[in-house]
PDB file of C-alpha atoms in Angstrom:
ATOM      1  CA  UNK A   1      -3.784   9.667  -4.064  1.00  0.00           C
ATOM      2  CA  UNK A   2      -2.652  12.875  -5.585  1.00  0.00           C
ATOM      3  CA  UNK A   3      -4.975  15.123  -7.552  1.00  0.00           C
ATOM      4  CA  UNK A   4      -2.192  16.313  -9.825  1.00  0.00           C
ATOM      5  CA  UNK A   5      -2.549  16.154 -13.561  1.00  0.00           C
ATOM      6  CA  UNK A   6      -2.182  12.645 -14.916  1.00  0.00           C
ATOM      7  CA  UNK A   7       0.139  11.737 -17.755  1.00  0.00           C
ATOM      8  CA  UNK A   8      -1.409  12.757 -21.071  1.00  0.00           C
ATOM      9  CA  UNK A   9      -2.623   9.842 -23.125  1.00  0.00           C
ATOM     10  CA  UNK A  10      -2.738   7.462 -20.177  1.00  0.00           C
ATOM     11  CA  UNK A  11      -5.427   4.851 -20.803  1.00  0.00           C
ATOM     12  CA  UNK A  12      -8.748   5.396 -19.041  1.00  0.00           C
ATOM     13  CA  UNK A  13      -7.378   8.180 -16.858  1.00  0.00           C
ATOM     14  CA  UNK A  14      -9.073  11.549 -16.998  1.00  0.00           C
ATOM     15  CA  UNK A  15      -6.839  14.549 -17.528  1.00  0.00           C
ATOM     16  CA  UNK A  16      -6.486  16.369 -14.249  1.00  0.00           C
ATOM     17  CA  UNK A  17      -7.739  13.382 -12.312  1.00  0.00           C
ATOM     18  CA  UNK A  18      -6.132  11.473  -9.463  1.00  0.00           C
ATOM     19  CA  UNK A  19      -2.918   9.590 -10.131  1.00  0.00           C
ATOM     20  CA  UNK A  20      -2.155   6.171  -8.634  1.00  0.00           C
ATOM     21  CA  UNK A  21       0.424   5.874  -5.883  1.00  0.00           C
ATOM     22  CA  UNK A  22       3.489   3.891  -6.920  1.00  0.00           C
ATOM     23  CA  UNK A  23       4.200   0.646  -5.075  1.00  0.00           C
ATOM     24  CA  UNK A  24       7.689  -0.442  -4.077  1.00  0.00           C
ATOM     25  CA  UNK A  25       9.248  -2.556  -6.877  1.00  0.00           C
ATOM     26  CA  UNK A  26       6.183  -2.027  -9.106  1.00  0.00           C
ATOM     27  CA  UNK A  27       5.805   1.701  -9.653  1.00  0.00           C
ATOM     28  CA  UNK A  28       2.365   2.256 -11.184  1.00  0.00           C
ATOM     29  CA  UNK A  29       2.416  -0.927 -13.296  1.00  0.00           C
ATOM     30  CA  UNK A  30      -0.105  -2.449 -10.863  1.00  0.00           C
ATOM     31  CA  UNK A  31      -2.901  -0.269 -12.271  1.00  0.00           C
ATOM     32  CA  UNK A  32      -3.146  -1.970 -15.672  1.00  0.00           C
ATOM     33  CA  UNK A  33      -0.814  -4.931 -15.009  1.00  0.00           C
ATOM     34  CA  UNK A  34       1.553  -3.741 -17.729  1.00  0.00           C
ATOM     35  CA  UNK A  35       5.245  -2.846 -17.949  1.00  0.00           C
ATOM     36  CA  UNK A  36       6.478  -6.269 -16.827  1.00  0.00           C
ATOM     37  CA  UNK A  37       4.082  -6.579 -13.911  1.00  0.00           C
ATOM     38  CA  UNK A  38       4.103 -10.395 -13.944  1.00  0.00           C
ATOM     39  CA  UNK A  39       7.898 -10.539 -14.093  1.00  0.00           C
ATOM     40  CA  UNK A  40       8.186  -8.038 -11.264  1.00  0.00           C
ATOM     41  CA  UNK A  41       5.762 -10.036  -9.153  1.00  0.00           C
ATOM     42  CA  UNK A  42       7.733 -13.221  -9.798  1.00  0.00           C
ATOM     43  CA  UNK A  43      10.942 -11.372  -8.951  1.00  0.00           C
ATOM     44  CA  UNK A  44       9.522 -10.042  -5.689  1.00  0.00           C
ATOM     45  CA  UNK A  45       8.278 -13.513  -4.755  1.00  0.00           C
ATOM     46  CA  UNK A  46      11.606 -15.157  -5.546  1.00  0.00           C
ATOM     47  CA  UNK A  47      13.635 -12.383  -3.941  1.00  0.00           C
ATOM     48  CA  UNK A  48      11.664 -12.379  -0.716  1.00  0.00           C
ATOM     49  CA  UNK A  49      11.832 -16.182  -0.498  1.00  0.00           C
ATOM     50  CA  UNK A  50      15.601 -16.207  -1.081  1.00  0.00           C
ATOM     51  CA  UNK A  51      16.069 -13.421   1.478  1.00  0.00           C
ATOM     52  CA  UNK A  52      13.941 -15.309   4.028  1.00  0.00           C
ATOM     53  CA  UNK A  53      15.962 -18.514   3.527  1.00  0.00           C
ATOM     54  CA  UNK A  54      19.242 -16.596   3.809  1.00  0.00           C
ATOM     55  CA  UNK A  55      17.948 -14.915   6.965  1.00  0.00           C
ATOM     56  CA  UNK A  56      17.086 -18.289   8.458  1.00  0.00           C
ATOM     57  CA  UNK A  57      20.642 -19.452   7.768  1.00  0.00           C
ATOM     58  CA  UNK A  58      22.021 -16.393   9.549  1.00  0.00           C
ATOM     59  CA  UNK A  59      19.721 -17.096  12.503  1.00  0.00           C
ATOM     60  CA  UNK A  60      20.961 -20.691  12.523  1.00  0.00           C
ATOM     61  CA  UNK A  61      24.552 -19.444  12.821  1.00  0.00           C
ATOM     62  CA  UNK A  62      23.480 -17.244  15.728  1.00  0.00           C
ATOM     63  CA  UNK A  63      21.785 -20.212  17.383  1.00  0.00           C
ATOM     64  CA  UNK A  64      24.936 -22.302  16.916  1.00  0.00           C
ATOM     65  CA  UNK A  65      26.908 -19.473  18.524  1.00  0.00           C
ATOM     66  CA  UNK A  66      24.650 -19.726  21.555  1.00  0.00           C
ATOM     67  CA  UNK A  67      25.275 -23.458  21.714  1.00  0.00           C
ATOM     68  CA  UNK A  68      29.038 -22.981  21.431  1.00  0.00           C
ATOM     69  CA  UNK A  69      28.952 -20.317  24.170  1.00  0.00           C
ATOM     70  CA  UNK A  70      27.170 -22.857  26.377  1.00  0.00           C
ATOM     71  CA  UNK A  71      24.737 -20.256  27.696  1.00  0.00           C
ATOM     72  CA  UNK A  72      22.339 -22.866  28.972  1.00  0.00           C
ATOM     73  CA  UNK A  73      18.977 -24.223  27.980  1.00  0.00           C
ATOM     74  CA  UNK A  74      16.993 -21.303  29.473  1.00  0.00           C
ATOM     75  CA  UNK A  75      18.708 -18.647  27.321  1.00  0.00           C
ATOM     76  CA  UNK A  76      18.470 -20.830  24.226  1.00  0.00           C
ATOM     77  CA  UNK A  77      14.742 -21.384  24.725  1.00  0.00           C
ATOM     78  CA  UNK A  78      14.235 -17.672  25.383  1.00  0.00           C
ATOM     79  CA  UNK A  79      16.030 -16.665  22.164  1.00  0.00           C
ATOM     80  CA  UNK A  80      14.202 -19.227  20.056  1.00  0.00           C
ATOM     81  CA  UNK A  81      10.835 -18.226  21.554  1.00  0.00           C
ATOM     82  CA  UNK A  82      11.606 -14.529  21.024  1.00  0.00           C
ATOM     83  CA  UNK A  83      12.430 -15.031  17.346  1.00  0.00           C
ATOM     84  CA  UNK A  84       9.436 -17.309  16.804  1.00  0.00           C
ATOM     85  CA  UNK A  85       6.958 -14.928  18.460  1.00  0.00           C
ATOM     86  CA  UNK A  86       8.386 -11.824  16.782  1.00  0.00           C
ATOM     87  CA  UNK A  87       8.393 -13.564  13.399  1.00  0.00           C
ATOM     88  CA  UNK A  88       4.760 -14.595  13.787  1.00  0.00           C
ATOM     89  CA  UNK A  89       3.730 -11.094  14.884  1.00  0.00           C
ATOM     90  CA  UNK A  90       5.708  -9.462  12.059  1.00  0.00           C
ATOM     91  CA  UNK A  91       4.107 -11.817   9.530  1.00  0.00           C
ATOM     92  CA  UNK A  92       0.601 -11.013  10.740  1.00  0.00           C
ATOM     93  CA  UNK A  93       1.222  -7.279  10.998  1.00  0.00           C
ATOM     94  CA  UNK A  94       2.794  -7.053   7.538  1.00  0.00           C
ATOM     95  CA  UNK A  95       0.066  -9.128   5.919  1.00  0.00           C
ATOM     96  CA  UNK A  96      -2.627  -6.994   7.575  1.00  0.00           C
ATOM     97  CA  UNK A  97      -0.793  -3.862   6.453  1.00  0.00           C
ATOM     98  CA  UNK A  98      -1.314  -4.828   2.829  1.00  0.00           C
ATOM     99  CA  UNK A  99      -5.092  -4.609   3.296  1.00  0.00           C
ATOM    100  CA  UNK A 100      -5.517  -1.419   5.324  1.00  0.00           C
ATOM    101  CA  UNK A 101      -3.563   1.688   6.257  1.00  0.00           C
ATOM    102  CA  UNK A 102      -1.585   1.232   9.450  1.00  0.00           C
ATOM    103  CA  UNK A 103      -1.479   3.781  12.254  1.00  0.00           C
ATOM    104  CA  UNK A 104       1.958   5.492  12.070  1.00  0.00           C
ATOM    105  CA  UNK A 105       2.307   5.675  15.861  1.00  0.00           C
ATOM    106  CA  UNK A 106       1.565   1.976  16.231  1.00  0.00           C
ATOM    107  CA  UNK A 107       4.072   1.164  13.482  1.00  0.00           C
ATOM    108  CA  UNK A 108       6.718   3.265  15.243  1.00  0.00           C
ATOM    109  CA  UNK A 109       6.129   1.417  18.504  1.00  0.00           C
ATOM    110  CA  UNK A 110       6.351  -1.953  16.744  1.00  0.00           C
ATOM    111  CA  UNK A 111       9.560  -1.107  14.872  1.00  0.00           C
ATOM    112  CA  UNK A 112      11.809  -3.112  17.212  1.00  0.00           C
ATOM    113  CA  UNK A 113       9.538  -6.125  17.196  1.00  0.00           C
ATOM    114  CA  UNK A 114       9.316  -6.028  13.394  1.00  0.00           C
ATOM    115  CA  UNK A 115      13.101  -5.772  13.134  1.00  0.00           C
ATOM    116  CA  UNK A 116      13.536  -8.901  15.232  1.00  0.00           C
ATOM    117  CA  UNK A 117      10.843 -10.721  13.253  1.00  0.00           C
ATOM    118  CA  UNK A 118      12.220  -9.725   9.851  1.00  0.00           C
ATOM    119  CA  UNK A 119      11.816 -13.287   8.568  1.00  0.00           C
ATOM    120  CA  UNK A 120       8.051 -12.949   9.069  1.00  0.00           C
ATOM    121  CA  UNK A 121       8.006  -9.728   7.051  1.00  0.00           C
ATOM    122  CA  UNK A 122       9.871 -11.412   4.199  1.00  0.00           C
ATOM    123  CA  UNK A 123       7.523 -14.391   4.366  1.00  0.00           C
ATOM    124  CA  UNK A 124       4.501 -12.057   4.194  1.00  0.00           C
ATOM    125  CA  UNK A 125       5.945 -10.396   1.085  1.00  0.00           C
ATOM    126  CA  UNK A 126       6.382 -13.831  -0.478  1.00  0.00           C
ATOM    127  CA  UNK A 127       2.855 -14.990   0.349  1.00  0.00           C
ATOM    128  CA  UNK A 128       1.197 -11.776  -0.883  1.00  0.00           C
ATOM    129  CA  UNK A 129       3.230 -11.607  -4.085  1.00  0.00           C
ATOM    130  CA  UNK A 130       1.869 -15.018  -5.087  1.00  0.00           C
ATOM    131  CA  UNK A 131      -1.581 -13.463  -5.593  1.00  0.00           C
ATOM    132  CA  UNK A 132      -0.920  -9.749  -6.235  1.00  0.00           C
ATOM    133  CA  UNK A 133       1.603  -6.994  -5.747  1.00  0.00           C
ATOM    134  CA  UNK A 134       1.998  -6.408  -2.000  1.00  0.00           C
ATOM    135  CA  UNK A 135      -0.380  -3.558  -1.160  1.00  0.00           C
ATOM    136  CA  UNK A 136      -2.127  -3.601  -4.550  1.00  0.00           C
ATOM    137  CA  UNK A 137      -5.598  -4.275  -3.150  1.00  0.00           C
ATOM    138  CA  UNK A 138      -5.449  -1.324  -0.753  1.00  0.00           C
ATOM    139  CA  UNK A 139      -4.034   1.047  -3.361  1.00  0.00           C
ATOM    140  CA  UNK A 140      -6.551  -0.101  -5.968  1.00  0.00           C
ATOM    141  CA  UNK A 141      -9.497   0.528  -3.617  1.00  0.00           C
ATOM    142  CA  UNK A 142      -8.200   4.004  -2.772  1.00  0.00           C
ATOM    143  CA  UNK A 143      -7.488   4.795  -6.420  1.00  0.00           C
ATOM    144  CA  UNK A 144     -10.920   3.650  -7.609  1.00  0.00           C
ATOM    145  CA  UNK A 145     -12.571   5.687  -4.849  1.00  0.00           C
ATOM    146  CA  UNK A 146     -10.559   8.778  -5.803  1.00  0.00           C
ATOM    147  CA  UNK A 147     -11.432   8.292  -9.493  1.00  0.00           C
ATOM    148  CA  UNK A 148     -15.135   7.934  -8.670  1.00  0.00           C
ATOM    149  CA  UNK A 149     -15.067  11.068  -6.502  1.00  0.00           C
ATOM    150  CA  UNK A 150     -13.228  12.983  -9.224  1.00  0.00           C
ATOM    151  CA  UNK A 151     -15.719  11.827 -11.865  1.00  0.00           C
ATOM    152  CA  UNK A 152     -18.618  12.891  -9.642  1.00  0.00           C
ATOM    153  CA  UNK A 153     -17.074  16.322  -9.114  1.00  0.00           C
ATOM    154  CA  UNK A 154     -16.352  16.907 -12.788  1.00  0.00           C
ATOM    155  CA  UNK A 155     -19.638  15.585 -14.229  1.00  0.00           C
ATOM    156  CA  UNK A 156     -21.734  17.922 -12.098  1.00  0.00           C
ATOM    157  CA  UNK A 157     -20.175  20.913 -13.789  1.00  0.00           C
ATOM    158  CA  UNK A 158     -21.675  21.762 -17.141  1.00  0.00           C
ATOM    159  CA  UNK A 159     -21.059  24.749 -19.320  1.00  0.00           C
ATOM    160  CA  UNK A 160     -19.291  27.970 -18.589  1.00  0.00           C
ATOM    161  CA  UNK A 161     -20.423  29.403 -15.250  1.00  0.00           C
ATOM    162  CA  UNK A 162     -19.748  32.994 -16.369  1.00  0.00           C
ATOM    163  CA  UNK A 163     -22.378  32.694 -19.120  1.00  0.00           C
ATOM    164  CA  UNK A 164     -25.005  31.464 -16.716  1.00  0.00           C
ATOM    165  CA  UNK A 165     -28.044  33.753 -16.388  1.00  0.00           C
ATOM    166  CA  UNK A 166     -28.252  35.189 -12.950  1.00  0.00           C
ATOM    167  CA  UNK A 167     -31.395  36.383 -11.321  1.00  0.00           C
ATOM    168  CA  UNK A 168     -30.866  40.006 -10.512  1.00  0.00           C
ATOM    169  CA  UNK A 169     -32.866  42.381  -8.379  1.00  0.00           C
ATOM    170  CA  UNK A 170     -34.827  43.654 -11.350  1.00  0.00           C
ATOM    171  CA  UNK A 171     -36.063  40.177 -12.269  1.00  0.00           C
ATOM    172  CA  UNK A 172     -37.192  39.554  -8.725  1.00  0.00           C
ATOM    173  CA  UNK A 173     -38.934  42.933  -8.373  1.00  0.00           C
ATOM    174  CA  UNK A 174     -40.705  42.611 -11.766  1.00  0.00           C
ATOM    175  CA  UNK A 175     -42.639  39.599 -10.570  1.00  0.00           C
ATOM    176  CA  UNK A 176     -46.236  40.195  -9.380  1.00  0.00           C
TER     177      UNK A 176
END
């Protein structure tokens, strides 16, 4: 969340308050579900499903290449198991990443595994986009928390602090 000044006239957003983080493919339309949010969600779902199917076809061509090369049953089983395990791990990791912030060091160490299991990542995007924008729940929780904290900070202040009466030394010494 950034504490920069929000766009003037934005609905229900205090001036000078926190601004929502944009999501990939959605921008900030996830906040109020406007600006073609439903169409974008349908597009993300369809796009990720089409990309996952196309990726599976590419993997099938690679598998057929292994069969043509006659590498043997052991190598074939190893490759299939590797793609299946990496896809399952990438699916789980991506789906969990939509609900909580991931550790950047852990993500860096998993980069190779996630690249191999790219079909799982695409499948996770498809599954999440059926219910909400991928990452919307996490961003909404953070945004609501930042708005509540900002409201608490700004409501405590009242009046102009320079006009506030201050207790000076004379007031304290005049007391019996």
